[in-house]
């Protein structure tokens, strides 16, 4: 099971990485904070201090008939 799916490349994520050393990733829905921390540390060789998560649901599409 791959925990890290892909990094998020947006203007906001890029600004956070340059100014505040915060990085954003799309991760597996079943992964907890400890697993995410271990995956980032092993993949990038860095020391993670804090992990914050959020679940984003897809938007409902309005259909007109």
Tab-separated table of C-alpha atoms in Angstrom:
chain	number	residue	atom	x	y	z
A	1	UNK	CA	0.000	0.000	0.000
A	2	UNK	CA	1.444	3.318	-1.067
A	3	UNK	CA	0.562	6.017	1.444
A	4	UNK	CA	1.838	9.044	-0.479
A	5	UNK	CA	-0.033	9.303	-3.771
A	6	UNK	CA	1.215	12.634	-5.143
A	7	UNK	CA	2.276	16.104	-4.005
A	8	UNK	CA	-0.144	18.999	-4.417
A	9	UNK	CA	1.208	21.609	-6.836
A	10	UNK	CA	-0.880	24.792	-6.586
A	11	UNK	CA	-0.067	28.444	-6.005
A	12	UNK	CA	-1.037	28.235	-2.354
A	13	UNK	CA	0.918	25.015	-1.724
A	14	UNK	CA	3.987	26.403	-3.488
A	15	UNK	CA	3.861	29.628	-1.463
A	16	UNK	CA	3.518	27.642	1.784
A	17	UNK	CA	6.488	25.464	0.875
A	18	UNK	CA	8.700	28.446	0.048
A	19	UNK	CA	7.716	30.721	2.936
A	20	UNK	CA	6.702	28.410	5.786
A	21	UNK	CA	8.311	25.022	4.994
A	22	UNK	CA	4.857	23.383	4.777
A	23	UNK	CA	4.229	20.713	2.170
A	24	UNK	CA	0.975	19.202	0.916
A	25	UNK	CA	0.353	15.681	-0.366
A	26	UNK	CA	-2.560	13.585	-1.524
A	27	UNK	CA	-2.475	10.500	0.679
A	28	UNK	CA	-4.409	7.256	1.059
A	29	UNK	CA	-7.767	7.674	2.828
A	30	UNK	CA	-7.021	4.873	5.287
A	31	UNK	CA	-3.632	6.232	6.427
A	32	UNK	CA	-3.319	7.793	9.870
A	33	UNK	CA	-0.979	10.601	10.935
A	34	UNK	CA	1.771	8.285	12.171
A	35	UNK	CA	1.842	6.363	8.875
A	36	UNK	CA	1.892	9.604	6.888
A	37	UNK	CA	4.776	10.942	8.999
A	38	UNK	CA	6.811	7.755	8.535
A	39	UNK	CA	6.162	7.725	4.773
A	40	UNK	CA	7.290	11.339	4.295
A	41	UNK	CA	10.396	10.864	6.450
A	42	UNK	CA	11.459	7.729	4.586
A	43	UNK	CA	10.681	9.103	1.105
A	44	UNK	CA	12.335	12.511	1.476
A	45	UNK	CA	14.847	12.030	4.314
A	46	UNK	CA	13.494	14.893	6.410
A	47	UNK	CA	12.320	15.281	9.996
A	48	UNK	CA	8.558	15.880	10.226
A	49	UNK	CA	7.405	17.947	13.193
A	50	UNK	CA	3.650	18.107	12.643
A	51	UNK	CA	1.069	16.398	10.424
A	52	UNK	CA	-2.298	17.992	9.713
A	53	UNK	CA	-4.961	16.203	7.694
A	54	UNK	CA	-8.228	17.129	6.033
A	55	UNK	CA	-10.855	15.071	4.197
A	56	UNK	CA	-12.224	16.846	1.154
A	57	UNK	CA	-15.417	15.482	-0.325
A	58	UNK	CA	-16.066	15.926	-4.041
A	59	UNK	CA	-18.513	18.625	-5.105
A	60	UNK	CA	-22.008	17.563	-6.006
A	61	UNK	CA	-22.755	18.176	-9.639
A	62	UNK	CA	-26.037	19.891	-10.341
A	63	UNK	CA	-27.963	18.323	-13.175
A	64	UNK	CA	-30.750	20.164	-14.900
A	65	UNK	CA	-33.227	18.398	-17.115
